[in-house]
XYZ file of C-alpha atoms in Angstrom:
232
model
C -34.637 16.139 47.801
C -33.629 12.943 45.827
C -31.740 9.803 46.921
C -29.619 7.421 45.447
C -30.641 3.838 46.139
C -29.160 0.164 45.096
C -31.471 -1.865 43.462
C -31.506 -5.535 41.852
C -33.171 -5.236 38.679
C -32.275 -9.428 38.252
C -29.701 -12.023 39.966
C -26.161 -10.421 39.998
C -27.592 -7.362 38.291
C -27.090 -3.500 40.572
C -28.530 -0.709 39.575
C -27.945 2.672 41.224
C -31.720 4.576 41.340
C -32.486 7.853 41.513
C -35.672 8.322 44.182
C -37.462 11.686 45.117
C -37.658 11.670 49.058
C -40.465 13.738 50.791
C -40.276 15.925 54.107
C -41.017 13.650 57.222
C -44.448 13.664 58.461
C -45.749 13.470 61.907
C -43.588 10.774 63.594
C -41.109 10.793 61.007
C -37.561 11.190 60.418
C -35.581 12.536 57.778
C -31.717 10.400 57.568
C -28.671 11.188 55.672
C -27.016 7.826 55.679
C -23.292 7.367 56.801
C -22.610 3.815 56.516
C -24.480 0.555 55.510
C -23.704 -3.037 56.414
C -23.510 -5.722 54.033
C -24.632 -8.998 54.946
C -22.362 -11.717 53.890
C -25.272 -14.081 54.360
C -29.108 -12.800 53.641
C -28.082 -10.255 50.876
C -25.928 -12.385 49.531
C -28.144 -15.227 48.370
C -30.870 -12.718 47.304
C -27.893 -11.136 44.799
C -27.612 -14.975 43.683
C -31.208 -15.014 43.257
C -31.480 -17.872 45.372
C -34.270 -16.636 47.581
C -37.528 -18.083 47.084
C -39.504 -15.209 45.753
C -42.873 -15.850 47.031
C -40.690 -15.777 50.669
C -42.847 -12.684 52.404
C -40.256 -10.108 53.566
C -40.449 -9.315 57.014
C -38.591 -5.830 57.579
C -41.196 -2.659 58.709
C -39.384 -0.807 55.648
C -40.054 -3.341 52.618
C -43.297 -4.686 51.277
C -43.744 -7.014 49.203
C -42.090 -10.097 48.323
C -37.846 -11.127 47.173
C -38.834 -11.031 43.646
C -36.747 -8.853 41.041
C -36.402 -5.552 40.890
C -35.802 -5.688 44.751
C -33.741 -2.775 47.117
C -32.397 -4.689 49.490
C -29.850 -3.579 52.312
C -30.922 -3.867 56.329
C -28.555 -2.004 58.404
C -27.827 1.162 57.894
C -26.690 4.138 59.991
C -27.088 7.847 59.331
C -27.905 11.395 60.823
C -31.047 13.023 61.330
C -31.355 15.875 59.230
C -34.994 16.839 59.757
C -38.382 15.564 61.757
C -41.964 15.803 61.529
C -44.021 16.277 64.343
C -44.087 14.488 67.479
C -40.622 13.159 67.408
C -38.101 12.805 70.545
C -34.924 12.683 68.401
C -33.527 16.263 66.480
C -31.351 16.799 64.026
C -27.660 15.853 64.424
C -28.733 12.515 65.741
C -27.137 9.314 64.854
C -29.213 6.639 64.042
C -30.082 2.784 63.659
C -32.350 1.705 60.937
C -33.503 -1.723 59.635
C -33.300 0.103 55.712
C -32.366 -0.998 52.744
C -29.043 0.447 50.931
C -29.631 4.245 50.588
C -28.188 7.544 50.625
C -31.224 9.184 52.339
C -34.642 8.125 53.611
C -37.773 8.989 55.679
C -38.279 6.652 58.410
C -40.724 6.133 61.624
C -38.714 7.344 64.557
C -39.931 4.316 66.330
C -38.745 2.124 63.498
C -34.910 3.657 64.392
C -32.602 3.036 67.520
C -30.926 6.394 68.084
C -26.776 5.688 68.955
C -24.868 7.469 71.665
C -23.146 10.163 71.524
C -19.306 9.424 70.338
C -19.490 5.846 68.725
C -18.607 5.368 65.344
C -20.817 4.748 62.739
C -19.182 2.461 61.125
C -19.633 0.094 64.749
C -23.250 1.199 64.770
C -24.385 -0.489 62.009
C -23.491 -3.745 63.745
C -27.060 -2.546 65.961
C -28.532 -5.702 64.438
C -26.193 -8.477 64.773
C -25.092 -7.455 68.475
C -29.267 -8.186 69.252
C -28.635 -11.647 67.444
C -25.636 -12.503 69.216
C -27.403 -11.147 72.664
C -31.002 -13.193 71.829
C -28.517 -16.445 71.500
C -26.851 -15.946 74.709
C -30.328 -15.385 76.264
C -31.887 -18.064 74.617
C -29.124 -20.554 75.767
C -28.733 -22.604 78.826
C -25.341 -20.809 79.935
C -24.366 -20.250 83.206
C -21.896 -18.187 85.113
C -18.303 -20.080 85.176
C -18.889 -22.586 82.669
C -16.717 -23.056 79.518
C -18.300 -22.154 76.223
C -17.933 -23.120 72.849
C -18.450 -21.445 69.331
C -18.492 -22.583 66.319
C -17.686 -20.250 63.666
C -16.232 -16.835 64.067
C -17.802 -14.327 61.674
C -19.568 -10.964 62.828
C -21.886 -13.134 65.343
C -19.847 -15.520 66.463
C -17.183 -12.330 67.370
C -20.001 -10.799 69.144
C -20.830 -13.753 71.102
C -17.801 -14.597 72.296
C -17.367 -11.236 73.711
C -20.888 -11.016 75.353
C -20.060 -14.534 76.969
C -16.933 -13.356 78.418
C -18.648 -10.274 80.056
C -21.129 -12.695 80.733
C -19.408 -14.453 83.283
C -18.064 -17.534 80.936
C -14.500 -19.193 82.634
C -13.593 -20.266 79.222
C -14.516 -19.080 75.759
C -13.208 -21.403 73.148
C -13.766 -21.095 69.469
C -13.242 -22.878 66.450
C -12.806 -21.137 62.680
C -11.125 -22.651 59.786
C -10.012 -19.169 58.923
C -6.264 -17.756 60.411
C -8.032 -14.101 60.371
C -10.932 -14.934 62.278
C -9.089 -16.634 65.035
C -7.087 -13.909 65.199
C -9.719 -11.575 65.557
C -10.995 -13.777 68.096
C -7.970 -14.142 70.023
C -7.904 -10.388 69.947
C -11.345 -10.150 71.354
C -9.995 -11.743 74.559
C -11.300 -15.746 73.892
C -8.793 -18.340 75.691
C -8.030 -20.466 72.700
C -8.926 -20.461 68.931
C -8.685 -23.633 67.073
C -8.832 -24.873 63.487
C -11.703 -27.459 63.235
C -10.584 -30.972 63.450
C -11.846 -34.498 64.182
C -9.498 -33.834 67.603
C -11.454 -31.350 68.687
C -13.086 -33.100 71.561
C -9.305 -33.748 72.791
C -8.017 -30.849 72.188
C -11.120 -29.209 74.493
C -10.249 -31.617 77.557
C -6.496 -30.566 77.139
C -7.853 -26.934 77.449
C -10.559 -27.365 79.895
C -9.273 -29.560 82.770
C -10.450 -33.081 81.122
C -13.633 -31.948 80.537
C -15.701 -30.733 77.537
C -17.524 -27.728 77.053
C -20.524 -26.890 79.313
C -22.248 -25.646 76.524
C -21.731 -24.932 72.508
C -23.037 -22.172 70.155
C -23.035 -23.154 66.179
C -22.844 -19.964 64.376
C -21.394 -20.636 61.184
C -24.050 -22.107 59.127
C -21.814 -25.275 58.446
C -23.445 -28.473 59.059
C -20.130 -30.228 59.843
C -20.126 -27.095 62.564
C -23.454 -28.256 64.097
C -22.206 -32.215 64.660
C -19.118 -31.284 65.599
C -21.006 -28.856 68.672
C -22.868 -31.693 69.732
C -20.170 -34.410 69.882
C -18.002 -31.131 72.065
């Protein structure tokens, strides 16, 4: 059986490659891949080429280091199609995988998260960035009733505002320069979405009986983002 991977062979450079992929062995699975995520962030400076190559990579499924010719990719869902020996999922599965961009691939089952029954791949693959959003919830000093702030309103900051509501949070506010993504926000079920502003402190007390927020998640990567959560 072959694959079809994506490859950089150099900065802004894709190459589709042809790889031979071997029955699973004991503990392995076999995956026919569905859908794959793109990272807006991560993938995108290594396509720039503006990842420090001797930076070790740190995924179970790659070895090595960022330097060129690199398969990249590291959410991707798919369907079991065969297993090895000793292996709890069968075939028919659907599956979570930290693995690069790839048509089909032999993975450790215990390197996979296997989906429930009935969800869509194509929200699967988000496996990954709902454990980022939850780890930042977890790792903050929230508490149940207080008002909540987040900065920037991509895939994680979407995420987080909905764990914080079902988190107990009185008030979710966010803040996106983007008309989409407070849309998508406001569709998520936040209280308010705002445009950043140098009246954004103001604009929180109007929202939040005089008062600003309890506590404030940056998400966006901006440092403008980062002052402007401490000074909420």
């Amino acid at each position: 059986m072959y694959a079809r991977a994506i490859w950089l062979a150099a900065p802004r450079t894709v190459e589709y490659r042809d790889e031979a992929i071997p029955p699973p062995g004991p503990g392995q699975l076999r995956v026919q891949a569905i859908t794959s995520g793109l990272s807006h962030g991560t993938e995108r400076l290594v396509y720039r080429g503006e990842v420090a190559t001797n930076l070790p990579l740190d995924l179970p499924t790659l070895a090595g280091s960022f330097a060129f010719p690199i398969k990249y990719g590291y959410a991707i869902v798919g369907r079991v199609i065969d297993t090895g020996p000793g292996v709890a999922c069968i075939p028919g599965d659907l599956v979570f995988a930290l693995h690069p961009h790839q048509s089909c691939f032999v993975i450790a089952e215990h390197l996979t998260l296997r989906l429930p029954d009935g969800l869509l791949p194509e929200l699967g693959v988000f496996a990954a960035n709902v454990e980022t959003a939850l780890t930042i919830l977890h790792d903050s000093p929230f508490r149940l009733g207080e008002t909540a702030l987040i900065l920037g309103q991509g895939v994680v900051g979407l995420l987080l505002a909905q764990l914080l509501r079902m988190a107990g949070a009185r008030r979710v506010i966010v803040v996106d320069p983007l008309e989409m993504r407070r849309n998508l926000a406001l569709g998520c079920g936040v209280d308010a979405a705002l445009r950043p502003s140098l009246t954004l402190g103001e604009q929180l007390r109007s929202l939040n009986d005089g008062r600003l927020a309890d506590v404030a998640f940056e998400v966006s990567g901006n440092p403008q983002g980062l002052q402007a959560g401490i000074d909420a």
